[in-house]
Amino acid sequence: MNDVDARMDRLRRAARYRYQQLVESEIERGSLDPDEVREERRLLKAADVAAHARAQIEEAERRGVFEGNPYHGKPLPGLDGQHDPDWWIKSKIEREDIRGIAPPALALRTEDAELDDHLDALSVESDVRDVLVDFNARVKEARRQLLGGPPVVTPMRDVDSEVRAWRERREVRMASAARAAEQALADARPRRWWRRRS
């Protein structure tokens, strides 16, 4: 705080002190209503706090604290006018991709959306069946529980049809991999510049 700011701060405090003395003497004489004075003080304090906050923000802007801030001059995300007391934990879960703590209905929806990719990463049919049986058992258990929260709308998967679809996707991947390998082999062969006559 420089000398000018210190002087201004002292002047503000002195003015507040003098104002309080004048108000108290008027209350003692009976010319002012104490309830009105309390309300006026509350409003003055609120205005003083707002002015102080504006001054702090302006000082920080002069120092360059807000440079590089991606939200500078933009509305903050998630402020849609509705108060959500759990906004901070929801944003942390989303930001850090934390899994396993969501209600079963939400966790199963997420897992259902990613299940085909998970199955495609497996190479043995028995593993695919085990994953599908486990998924169906967890969906069934979540439907039975009456813990509250959102309803479980995730459908169970038909194991046989999912295994067939997995086989088809696997065959397509293997065929495209074989074509790519043949193409790479053909590109790697040296080309002959002469032709043999028969």
Short mmCIF file of N, CA and C in Angstrom, two decimals, residues 24-196:
data_model
loop_
_atom_site.label_atom_id
_atom_site.label_comp_id
_atom_site.label_asym_id
_atom_site.label_seq_id
_atom_site.Cartn_x
_atom_site.Cartn_y
_atom_site.Cartn_z
N GLU A 24 -24.97 8.77 16.74
CA GLU A 24 -25.26 8.41 18.13
C GLU A 24 -25.81 9.62 18.92
N SER A 25 -25.27 10.79 18.65
CA SER A 25 -25.79 11.96 19.36
C SER A 25 -27.21 12.29 18.90
N GLU A 26 -27.53 12.08 17.63
CA GLU A 26 -28.89 12.32 17.14
C GLU A 26 -29.87 11.30 17.71
N ILE A 27 -29.42 10.06 17.89
CA ILE A 27 -30.27 9.02 18.48
C ILE A 27 -30.57 9.39 19.93
N GLU A 28 -29.54 9.85 20.65
CA GLU A 28 -29.73 10.24 22.06
C GLU A 28 -30.73 11.38 22.19
N ARG A 29 -30.71 12.33 21.26
CA ARG A 29 -31.65 13.45 21.29
C ARG A 29 -33.06 13.01 20.89
N GLY A 30 -33.15 11.85 20.20
CA GLY A 30 -34.45 11.35 19.78
C GLY A 30 -34.89 11.79 18.40
N SER A 31 -34.02 12.44 17.67
CA SER A 31 -34.40 12.89 16.33
C SER A 31 -34.24 11.81 15.27
N LEU A 32 -33.56 10.70 15.59
CA LEU A 32 -33.39 9.59 14.63
C LEU A 32 -33.94 8.30 15.24
N ASP A 33 -34.54 7.47 14.38
CA ASP A 33 -35.06 6.17 14.81
C ASP A 33 -33.91 5.15 14.77
N PRO A 34 -33.64 4.41 15.84
CA PRO A 34 -32.52 3.45 15.86
C PRO A 34 -32.65 2.36 14.78
N ASP A 35 -33.88 1.91 14.46
CA ASP A 35 -34.05 0.89 13.42
C ASP A 35 -33.63 1.41 12.05
N GLU A 36 -33.99 2.67 11.76
CA GLU A 36 -33.59 3.27 10.49
C GLU A 36 -32.07 3.40 10.42
N VAL A 37 -31.46 3.75 11.53
CA VAL A 37 -30.00 3.90 11.57
C VAL A 37 -29.32 2.56 11.33
N ARG A 38 -29.86 1.50 11.96
CA ARG A 38 -29.28 0.16 11.75
C ARG A 38 -29.36 -0.24 10.29
N GLU A 39 -30.51 0.00 9.65
CA GLU A 39 -30.68 -0.34 8.25
C GLU A 39 -29.72 0.47 7.37
N GLU A 40 -29.58 1.75 7.70
CA GLU A 40 -28.67 2.60 6.92
C GLU A 40 -27.22 2.13 7.08
N ARG A 41 -26.86 1.75 8.31
CA ARG A 41 -25.50 1.23 8.54
C ARG A 41 -25.26 -0.06 7.76
N ARG A 42 -26.28 -0.91 7.76
CA ARG A 42 -26.13 -2.16 7.00
C ARG A 42 -25.91 -1.87 5.52
N LEU A 43 -26.67 -0.93 4.98
CA LEU A 43 -26.51 -0.58 3.57
C LEU A 43 -25.15 0.06 3.30
N LEU A 44 -24.70 0.91 4.23
CA LEU A 44 -23.39 1.53 4.07
C LEU A 44 -22.28 0.49 4.12
N LYS A 45 -22.41 -0.47 5.03
CA LYS A 45 -21.40 -1.53 5.10
C LYS A 45 -21.37 -2.34 3.82
N ALA A 46 -22.55 -2.65 3.28
CA ALA A 46 -22.62 -3.40 2.03
C ALA A 46 -21.98 -2.61 0.90
N ALA A 47 -22.27 -1.31 0.85
CA ALA A 47 -21.67 -0.47 -0.20
C ALA A 47 -20.16 -0.37 0.00
N ASP A 48 -19.73 -0.29 1.26
CA ASP A 48 -18.30 -0.21 1.56
C ASP A 48 -17.59 -1.51 1.14
N VAL A 49 -18.21 -2.63 1.41
CA VAL A 49 -17.64 -3.92 1.02
C VAL A 49 -17.54 -4.02 -0.50
N ALA A 50 -18.59 -3.58 -1.19
CA ALA A 50 -18.58 -3.63 -2.66
C ALA A 50 -17.49 -2.71 -3.21
N ALA A 51 -17.36 -1.52 -2.64
CA ALA A 51 -16.32 -0.59 -3.10
C ALA A 51 -14.93 -1.16 -2.84
N HIS A 52 -14.77 -1.80 -1.67
CA HIS A 52 -13.48 -2.42 -1.35
C HIS A 52 -13.16 -3.55 -2.33
N ALA A 53 -14.16 -4.36 -2.64
CA ALA A 53 -13.95 -5.46 -3.58
C ALA A 53 -13.57 -4.93 -4.96
N ARG A 54 -14.28 -3.86 -5.42
CA ARG A 54 -13.94 -3.27 -6.71
C ARG A 54 -12.51 -2.73 -6.71
N ALA A 55 -12.12 -2.08 -5.60
CA ALA A 55 -10.76 -1.55 -5.51
C ALA A 55 -9.72 -2.66 -5.55
N GLN A 56 -9.99 -3.76 -4.86
CA GLN A 56 -9.06 -4.90 -4.87
C GLN A 56 -8.93 -5.49 -6.27
N ILE A 57 -10.04 -5.62 -6.97
CA ILE A 57 -10.01 -6.17 -8.33
C ILE A 57 -9.23 -5.25 -9.26
N GLU A 58 -9.47 -3.94 -9.17
CA GLU A 58 -8.75 -2.99 -10.02
C GLU A 58 -7.25 -3.02 -9.74
N GLU A 59 -6.89 -3.14 -8.47
CA GLU A 59 -5.47 -3.23 -8.10
C GLU A 59 -4.85 -4.50 -8.67
N ALA A 60 -5.56 -5.61 -8.58
CA ALA A 60 -5.04 -6.87 -9.13
C ALA A 60 -4.91 -6.79 -10.65
N GLU A 61 -5.84 -6.13 -11.31
CA GLU A 61 -5.73 -5.96 -12.77
C GLU A 61 -4.52 -5.11 -13.12
N ARG A 62 -4.24 -4.06 -12.34
CA ARG A 62 -3.06 -3.24 -12.61
C ARG A 62 -1.78 -4.04 -12.44
N ARG A 63 -1.76 -4.94 -11.45
CA ARG A 63 -0.57 -5.77 -11.23
C ARG A 63 -0.45 -6.87 -12.27
N GLY A 64 -1.52 -7.16 -13.02
CA GLY A 64 -1.46 -8.19 -14.05
C GLY A 64 -1.79 -9.59 -13.54
N VAL A 65 -2.50 -9.67 -12.43
CA VAL A 65 -2.83 -10.97 -11.85
C VAL A 65 -3.74 -11.77 -12.78
N PHE A 66 -4.61 -11.09 -13.50
CA PHE A 66 -5.59 -11.78 -14.33
C PHE A 66 -5.10 -12.08 -15.75
N GLU A 67 -3.86 -11.74 -16.06
CA GLU A 67 -3.36 -12.01 -17.40
C GLU A 67 -3.25 -13.52 -17.61
N GLY A 68 -3.70 -13.98 -18.74
CA GLY A 68 -3.67 -15.40 -19.04
C GLY A 68 -4.84 -16.17 -18.47
N ASN A 69 -5.75 -15.49 -17.79
CA ASN A 69 -6.93 -16.15 -17.24
C ASN A 69 -7.88 -16.48 -18.39
N PRO A 70 -8.22 -17.76 -18.61
CA PRO A 70 -9.08 -18.11 -19.75
C PRO A 70 -10.50 -17.57 -19.62
N TYR A 71 -10.92 -17.17 -18.42
CA TYR A 71 -12.28 -16.67 -18.23
C TYR A 71 -12.32 -15.15 -18.14
N HIS A 72 -11.20 -14.47 -18.41
CA HIS A 72 -11.17 -13.01 -18.30
C HIS A 72 -12.15 -12.40 -19.30
N GLY A 73 -13.10 -11.64 -18.79
CA GLY A 73 -14.09 -10.99 -19.64
C GLY A 73 -15.21 -11.90 -20.10
N LYS A 74 -15.24 -13.13 -19.61
CA LYS A 74 -16.28 -14.10 -19.99
C LYS A 74 -17.03 -14.54 -18.74
N PRO A 75 -18.26 -14.99 -18.92
CA PRO A 75 -18.97 -15.50 -17.75
C PRO A 75 -18.36 -16.81 -17.27
N LEU A 76 -18.40 -17.03 -15.98
CA LEU A 76 -17.86 -18.26 -15.42
C LEU A 76 -18.74 -19.44 -15.82
N PRO A 77 -18.14 -20.58 -16.15
CA PRO A 77 -18.96 -21.73 -16.53
C PRO A 77 -19.75 -22.26 -15.35
N GLY A 78 -20.94 -22.76 -15.63
CA GLY A 78 -21.77 -23.35 -14.59
C GLY A 78 -22.62 -22.36 -13.85
N LEU A 79 -22.55 -21.07 -14.18
CA LEU A 79 -23.38 -20.08 -13.52
C LEU A 79 -24.61 -19.83 -14.38
N ASP A 80 -25.60 -20.65 -14.22
CA ASP A 80 -26.80 -20.52 -15.04
C ASP A 80 -27.95 -19.89 -14.26
N GLY A 81 -27.64 -19.30 -13.12
CA GLY A 81 -28.67 -18.63 -12.34
C GLY A 81 -29.31 -19.50 -11.28
N GLN A 82 -29.03 -20.79 -11.30
CA GLN A 82 -29.59 -21.70 -10.30
C GLN A 82 -28.48 -22.10 -9.34
N HIS A 83 -28.80 -22.11 -8.06
CA HIS A 83 -27.81 -22.46 -7.06
C HIS A 83 -27.77 -23.98 -6.89
N ASP A 84 -26.58 -24.54 -7.06
CA ASP A 84 -26.38 -25.96 -6.84
C ASP A 84 -25.35 -26.10 -5.73
N PRO A 85 -25.73 -26.59 -4.56
CA PRO A 85 -24.76 -26.66 -3.46
C PRO A 85 -23.62 -27.64 -3.71
N ASP A 86 -23.78 -28.55 -4.65
CA ASP A 86 -22.74 -29.55 -4.93
C ASP A 86 -21.96 -29.23 -6.20
N TRP A 87 -21.95 -27.98 -6.64
CA TRP A 87 -21.29 -27.62 -7.89
C TRP A 87 -19.81 -27.95 -7.86
N TRP A 88 -19.16 -27.76 -6.72
CA TRP A 88 -17.71 -27.94 -6.65
C TRP A 88 -17.32 -29.41 -6.78
N ILE A 89 -18.09 -30.30 -6.15
CA ILE A 89 -17.74 -31.72 -6.23
C ILE A 89 -18.05 -32.27 -7.62
N LYS A 90 -19.15 -31.79 -8.22
CA LYS A 90 -19.48 -32.23 -9.58
C LYS A 90 -18.41 -31.79 -10.57
N SER A 91 -17.91 -30.56 -10.43
CA SER A 91 -16.88 -30.10 -11.36
C SER A 91 -15.57 -30.85 -11.14
N LYS A 92 -15.25 -31.21 -9.89
CA LYS A 92 -14.03 -31.98 -9.63
C LYS A 92 -14.13 -33.38 -10.21
N ILE A 93 -15.29 -34.01 -10.06
CA ILE A 93 -15.48 -35.35 -10.63
C ILE A 93 -15.33 -35.31 -12.14
N GLU A 94 -15.91 -34.29 -12.77
CA GLU A 94 -15.83 -34.18 -14.22
C GLU A 94 -14.41 -33.84 -14.67
N ARG A 95 -13.77 -32.91 -13.97
CA ARG A 95 -12.43 -32.45 -14.35
C ARG A 95 -11.40 -33.57 -14.22
N GLU A 96 -11.49 -34.36 -13.15
CA GLU A 96 -10.49 -35.39 -12.90
C GLU A 96 -10.94 -36.78 -13.34
N ASP A 97 -12.10 -36.85 -13.98
CA ASP A 97 -12.64 -38.11 -14.50
C ASP A 97 -12.64 -39.20 -13.43
N ILE A 98 -13.20 -38.87 -12.27
CA ILE A 98 -13.27 -39.82 -11.15
C ILE A 98 -14.45 -40.75 -11.39
N ARG A 99 -14.20 -42.04 -11.27
CA ARG A 99 -15.25 -43.02 -11.50
C ARG A 99 -15.45 -43.88 -10.27
N GLY A 100 -16.59 -44.53 -10.21
CA GLY A 100 -16.85 -45.48 -9.14
C GLY A 100 -17.60 -44.89 -7.96
N ILE A 101 -17.86 -43.58 -7.96
CA ILE A 101 -18.57 -42.99 -6.84
C ILE A 101 -19.95 -42.49 -7.24
N ALA A 102 -20.27 -42.62 -8.51
CA ALA A 102 -21.59 -42.16 -8.98
C ALA A 102 -22.65 -43.16 -8.56
N PRO A 103 -23.91 -42.74 -8.52
CA PRO A 103 -24.98 -43.70 -8.26
C PRO A 103 -24.95 -44.80 -9.31
N PRO A 104 -25.40 -46.00 -8.96
CA PRO A 104 -25.31 -47.12 -9.91
C PRO A 104 -25.98 -46.82 -11.26
N ALA A 105 -27.08 -46.09 -11.26
CA ALA A 105 -27.77 -45.80 -12.52
C ALA A 105 -26.87 -45.02 -13.47
N LEU A 106 -26.17 -44.01 -12.94
CA LEU A 106 -25.29 -43.20 -13.79
C LEU A 106 -24.04 -43.96 -14.20
N ALA A 107 -23.47 -44.73 -13.26
CA ALA A 107 -22.27 -45.50 -13.57
C ALA A 107 -22.56 -46.55 -14.64
N LEU A 108 -23.71 -47.19 -14.56
CA LEU A 108 -24.07 -48.20 -15.56
C LEU A 108 -24.32 -47.58 -16.93
N ARG A 109 -24.91 -46.39 -16.96
CA ARG A 109 -25.10 -45.71 -18.26
C ARG A 109 -23.77 -45.43 -18.92
N THR A 110 -22.82 -44.93 -18.15
CA THR A 110 -21.49 -44.65 -18.69
C THR A 110 -20.82 -45.92 -19.17
N GLU A 111 -20.92 -46.97 -18.37
CA GLU A 111 -20.29 -48.23 -18.75
C GLU A 111 -20.95 -48.83 -19.98
N ASP A 112 -22.28 -48.69 -20.10
CA ASP A 112 -23.00 -49.20 -21.26
C ASP A 112 -22.54 -48.51 -22.54
N ALA A 113 -22.29 -47.21 -22.44
CA ALA A 113 -21.84 -46.46 -23.62
C ALA A 113 -20.45 -46.89 -24.07
N GLU A 114 -19.61 -47.34 -23.13
CA GLU A 114 -18.24 -47.72 -23.45
C GLU A 114 -18.05 -49.23 -23.56
N LEU A 115 -19.12 -50.01 -23.43
CA LEU A 115 -18.98 -51.46 -23.35
C LEU A 115 -18.49 -52.08 -24.65
N ASP A 116 -18.97 -51.62 -25.80
CA ASP A 116 -18.53 -52.21 -27.07
C ASP A 116 -17.03 -52.04 -27.28
N ASP A 117 -16.51 -50.85 -26.97
CA ASP A 117 -15.07 -50.63 -27.10
C ASP A 117 -14.29 -51.54 -26.15
N HIS A 118 -14.83 -51.72 -24.94
CA HIS A 118 -14.17 -52.61 -23.97
C HIS A 118 -14.16 -54.06 -24.48
N LEU A 119 -15.29 -54.47 -25.05
CA LEU A 119 -15.36 -55.84 -25.58
C LEU A 119 -14.42 -56.03 -26.76
N ASP A 120 -14.32 -55.01 -27.62
CA ASP A 120 -13.44 -55.13 -28.78
C ASP A 120 -11.97 -55.25 -28.39
N ALA A 121 -11.62 -54.80 -27.21
CA ALA A 121 -10.24 -54.92 -26.75
C ALA A 121 -9.92 -56.34 -26.28
N LEU A 122 -10.95 -57.15 -26.04
CA LEU A 122 -10.72 -58.53 -25.59
C LEU A 122 -10.49 -59.44 -26.80
N SER A 123 -9.72 -60.52 -26.58
CA SER A 123 -9.39 -61.40 -27.71
C SER A 123 -9.93 -62.81 -27.57
N VAL A 124 -10.53 -63.13 -26.40
CA VAL A 124 -11.03 -64.48 -26.17
C VAL A 124 -12.54 -64.40 -25.93
N GLU A 125 -13.30 -65.31 -26.56
CA GLU A 125 -14.75 -65.28 -26.46
C GLU A 125 -15.24 -65.50 -25.03
N SER A 126 -14.56 -66.34 -24.29
CA SER A 126 -14.99 -66.60 -22.91
C SER A 126 -14.86 -65.34 -22.05
N ASP A 127 -13.84 -64.51 -22.32
CA ASP A 127 -13.71 -63.26 -21.59
C ASP A 127 -14.86 -62.31 -21.93
N VAL A 128 -15.26 -62.30 -23.19
CA VAL A 128 -16.38 -61.45 -23.61
C VAL A 128 -17.65 -61.88 -22.90
N ARG A 129 -17.89 -63.19 -22.85
CA ARG A 129 -19.07 -63.70 -22.15
C ARG A 129 -19.05 -63.35 -20.67
N ASP A 130 -17.88 -63.48 -20.04
CA ASP A 130 -17.76 -63.16 -18.61
C ASP A 130 -18.08 -61.69 -18.34
N VAL A 131 -17.57 -60.81 -19.19
CA VAL A 131 -17.81 -59.37 -19.02
C VAL A 131 -19.30 -59.07 -19.17
N LEU A 132 -19.94 -59.68 -20.17
CA LEU A 132 -21.37 -59.44 -20.40
C LEU A 132 -22.22 -59.98 -19.27
N VAL A 133 -21.90 -61.17 -18.77
CA VAL A 133 -22.65 -61.75 -17.65
C VAL A 133 -22.51 -60.87 -16.41
N ASP A 134 -21.30 -60.39 -16.15
CA ASP A 134 -21.06 -59.51 -15.00
C ASP A 134 -21.84 -58.20 -15.16
N PHE A 135 -21.84 -57.62 -16.35
CA PHE A 135 -22.57 -56.37 -16.61
C PHE A 135 -24.06 -56.58 -16.36
N ASN A 136 -24.63 -57.66 -16.91
CA ASN A 136 -26.06 -57.94 -16.72
C ASN A 136 -26.41 -58.14 -15.24
N ALA A 137 -25.53 -58.82 -14.51
CA ALA A 137 -25.77 -59.05 -13.08
C ALA A 137 -25.79 -57.72 -12.32
N ARG A 138 -24.89 -56.80 -12.65
CA ARG A 138 -24.87 -55.50 -11.98
C ARG A 138 -26.08 -54.65 -12.34
N VAL A 139 -26.56 -54.73 -13.59
CA VAL A 139 -27.78 -54.01 -13.98
C VAL A 139 -28.97 -54.55 -13.19
N LYS A 140 -29.06 -55.89 -13.10
CA LYS A 140 -30.17 -56.52 -12.38
C LYS A 140 -30.13 -56.12 -10.90
N GLU A 141 -28.94 -56.12 -10.30
CA GLU A 141 -28.81 -55.75 -8.88
C GLU A 141 -29.17 -54.28 -8.65
N ALA A 142 -28.78 -53.42 -9.57
CA ALA A 142 -29.09 -51.99 -9.43
C ALA A 142 -30.59 -51.75 -9.53
N ARG A 143 -31.27 -52.54 -10.35
CA ARG A 143 -32.73 -52.40 -10.46
C ARG A 143 -33.44 -52.85 -9.18
N ARG A 144 -32.87 -53.79 -8.47
CA ARG A 144 -33.49 -54.31 -7.25
C ARG A 144 -33.31 -53.38 -6.06
N GLN A 145 -32.24 -52.61 -6.05
CA GLN A 145 -31.96 -51.76 -4.90
C GLN A 145 -32.91 -50.58 -4.86
N LEU A 146 -33.34 -50.24 -3.66
CA LEU A 146 -34.23 -49.10 -3.48
C LEU A 146 -33.51 -48.03 -2.67
N LEU A 147 -32.32 -47.62 -3.15
CA LEU A 147 -31.52 -46.64 -2.42
C LEU A 147 -31.85 -45.21 -2.80
N GLY A 148 -32.74 -45.02 -3.71
CA GLY A 148 -33.03 -43.67 -4.18
C GLY A 148 -32.13 -43.32 -5.35
N GLY A 149 -32.15 -42.07 -5.73
CA GLY A 149 -31.34 -41.64 -6.87
C GLY A 149 -32.10 -41.84 -8.16
N PRO A 150 -31.43 -41.63 -9.28
CA PRO A 150 -32.11 -41.74 -10.56
C PRO A 150 -32.49 -43.19 -10.86
N PRO A 151 -33.52 -43.41 -11.65
CA PRO A 151 -33.91 -44.78 -11.98
C PRO A 151 -32.89 -45.43 -12.93
N VAL A 152 -32.81 -46.74 -12.86
CA VAL A 152 -31.90 -47.49 -13.72
C VAL A 152 -32.63 -47.77 -15.03
N VAL A 153 -32.18 -47.13 -16.10
CA VAL A 153 -32.80 -47.31 -17.41
C VAL A 153 -31.88 -48.04 -18.38
N THR A 154 -30.71 -48.46 -17.90
CA THR A 154 -29.75 -49.16 -18.74
C THR A 154 -30.29 -50.56 -19.07
N PRO A 155 -30.38 -50.90 -20.36
CA PRO A 155 -30.88 -52.23 -20.71
C PRO A 155 -29.83 -53.31 -20.47
N MET A 156 -30.31 -54.51 -20.21
CA MET A 156 -29.40 -55.65 -20.10
C MET A 156 -29.02 -56.06 -21.51
N ARG A 157 -27.85 -56.66 -21.66
CA ARG A 157 -27.36 -57.08 -22.97
C ARG A 157 -27.63 -58.56 -23.17
N ASP A 158 -28.07 -58.92 -24.38
CA ASP A 158 -28.24 -60.32 -24.75
C ASP A 158 -26.86 -60.89 -25.05
N VAL A 159 -26.42 -61.86 -24.26
CA VAL A 159 -25.04 -62.34 -24.33
C VAL A 159 -24.74 -62.95 -25.70
N ASP A 160 -25.62 -63.81 -26.21
CA ASP A 160 -25.34 -64.49 -27.48
C ASP A 160 -25.27 -63.51 -28.65
N SER A 161 -26.21 -62.57 -28.72
CA SER A 161 -26.18 -61.62 -29.83
C SER A 161 -24.97 -60.68 -29.71
N GLU A 162 -24.59 -60.33 -28.49
CA GLU A 162 -23.41 -59.47 -28.32
C GLU A 162 -22.14 -60.21 -28.71
N VAL A 163 -22.07 -61.52 -28.40
CA VAL A 163 -20.89 -62.31 -28.79
C VAL A 163 -20.83 -62.42 -30.31
N ARG A 164 -22.00 -62.62 -30.97
CA ARG A 164 -22.02 -62.65 -32.44
C ARG A 164 -21.54 -61.33 -33.03
N ALA A 165 -22.03 -60.23 -32.49
CA ALA A 165 -21.61 -58.90 -32.97
C ALA A 165 -20.12 -58.70 -32.74
N TRP A 166 -19.61 -59.18 -31.58
CA TRP A 166 -18.18 -59.08 -31.30
C TRP A 166 -17.37 -59.86 -32.32
N ARG A 167 -17.83 -61.10 -32.65
CA ARG A 167 -17.13 -61.91 -33.66
C ARG A 167 -17.10 -61.20 -35.02
N GLU A 168 -18.25 -60.63 -35.42
CA GLU A 168 -18.31 -59.94 -36.71
C GLU A 168 -17.37 -58.74 -36.73
N ARG A 169 -17.37 -57.96 -35.68
CA ARG A 169 -16.47 -56.80 -35.63
C ARG A 169 -15.01 -57.25 -35.65
N ARG A 170 -14.75 -58.36 -34.97
CA ARG A 170 -13.38 -58.88 -34.93
C ARG A 170 -12.93 -59.37 -36.31
N GLU A 171 -13.83 -60.06 -37.03
CA GLU A 171 -13.50 -60.53 -38.37
C GLU A 171 -13.23 -59.35 -39.31
N VAL A 172 -14.05 -58.32 -39.21
CA VAL A 172 -13.83 -57.13 -40.04
C VAL A 172 -12.48 -56.50 -39.73
N ARG A 173 -12.14 -56.40 -38.45
CA ARG A 173 -10.84 -55.82 -38.06
C ARG A 173 -9.69 -56.67 -38.57
N MET A 174 -9.84 -58.01 -38.44
CA MET A 174 -8.76 -58.90 -38.88
C MET A 174 -8.60 -58.85 -40.41
N ALA A 175 -9.72 -58.78 -41.13
CA ALA A 175 -9.64 -58.69 -42.59
C ALA A 175 -8.97 -57.39 -43.03
N SER A 176 -9.34 -56.30 -42.39
CA SER A 176 -8.72 -55.02 -42.76
C SER A 176 -7.24 -55.01 -42.37
N ALA A 177 -6.89 -55.65 -41.27
CA ALA A 177 -5.48 -55.74 -40.88
C ALA A 177 -4.70 -56.60 -41.87
N ALA A 178 -5.32 -57.69 -42.36
CA ALA A 178 -4.66 -58.54 -43.35
C ALA A 178 -4.46 -57.78 -44.66
N ARG A 179 -5.49 -57.02 -45.09
CA ARG A 179 -5.34 -56.22 -46.32
C ARG A 179 -4.24 -55.18 -46.16
N ALA A 180 -4.18 -54.56 -45.00
CA ALA A 180 -3.15 -53.55 -44.76
C ALA A 180 -1.76 -54.20 -44.77
N ALA A 181 -1.65 -55.41 -44.21
CA ALA A 181 -0.35 -56.11 -44.20
C ALA A 181 0.05 -56.50 -45.62
N GLU A 182 -0.90 -57.00 -46.43
CA GLU A 182 -0.60 -57.35 -47.83
C GLU A 182 -0.17 -56.12 -48.62
N GLN A 183 -0.85 -55.00 -48.38
CA GLN A 183 -0.50 -53.76 -49.08
C GLN A 183 0.89 -53.30 -48.67
N ALA A 184 1.21 -53.40 -47.38
CA ALA A 184 2.53 -53.01 -46.91
C ALA A 184 3.60 -53.92 -47.49
N LEU A 185 3.31 -55.23 -47.62
CA LEU A 185 4.25 -56.18 -48.20
C LEU A 185 4.44 -55.89 -49.68
N ALA A 186 3.34 -55.59 -50.37
CA ALA A 186 3.44 -55.28 -51.80
C ALA A 186 4.23 -53.99 -52.02
N ASP A 187 4.07 -53.03 -51.15
CA ASP A 187 4.81 -51.77 -51.29
C ASP A 187 6.28 -51.96 -50.97
N ALA A 188 6.61 -52.96 -50.15
CA ALA A 188 8.00 -53.18 -49.75
C ALA A 188 8.78 -54.00 -50.78
N ARG A 189 8.11 -54.75 -51.69
CA ARG A 189 8.81 -55.56 -52.70
C ARG A 189 9.51 -54.64 -53.71
N PRO A 190 10.71 -55.01 -54.09
CA PRO A 190 11.38 -54.20 -55.12
C PRO A 190 10.68 -54.40 -56.47
N ARG A 191 10.58 -53.36 -57.23
CA ARG A 191 9.95 -53.44 -58.55
C ARG A 191 11.03 -53.75 -59.60
N ARG A 192 10.67 -54.63 -60.49
CA ARG A 192 11.61 -54.96 -61.57
C ARG A 192 11.39 -54.02 -62.73
N TRP A 193 12.44 -53.55 -63.27
CA TRP A 193 12.30 -52.61 -64.35
C TRP A 193 12.31 -53.30 -65.72
N TRP A 194 12.60 -54.61 -65.70
CA TRP A 194 12.53 -55.32 -66.97
C TRP A 194 11.46 -56.37 -66.91
N ARG A 195 10.99 -56.74 -68.04
CA ARG A 195 10.01 -57.83 -68.11
C ARG A 195 10.61 -58.97 -68.90
N ARG A 196 10.33 -60.13 -68.45
CA ARG A 196 10.85 -61.30 -69.15
C ARG A 196 9.88 -61.68 -70.27
#
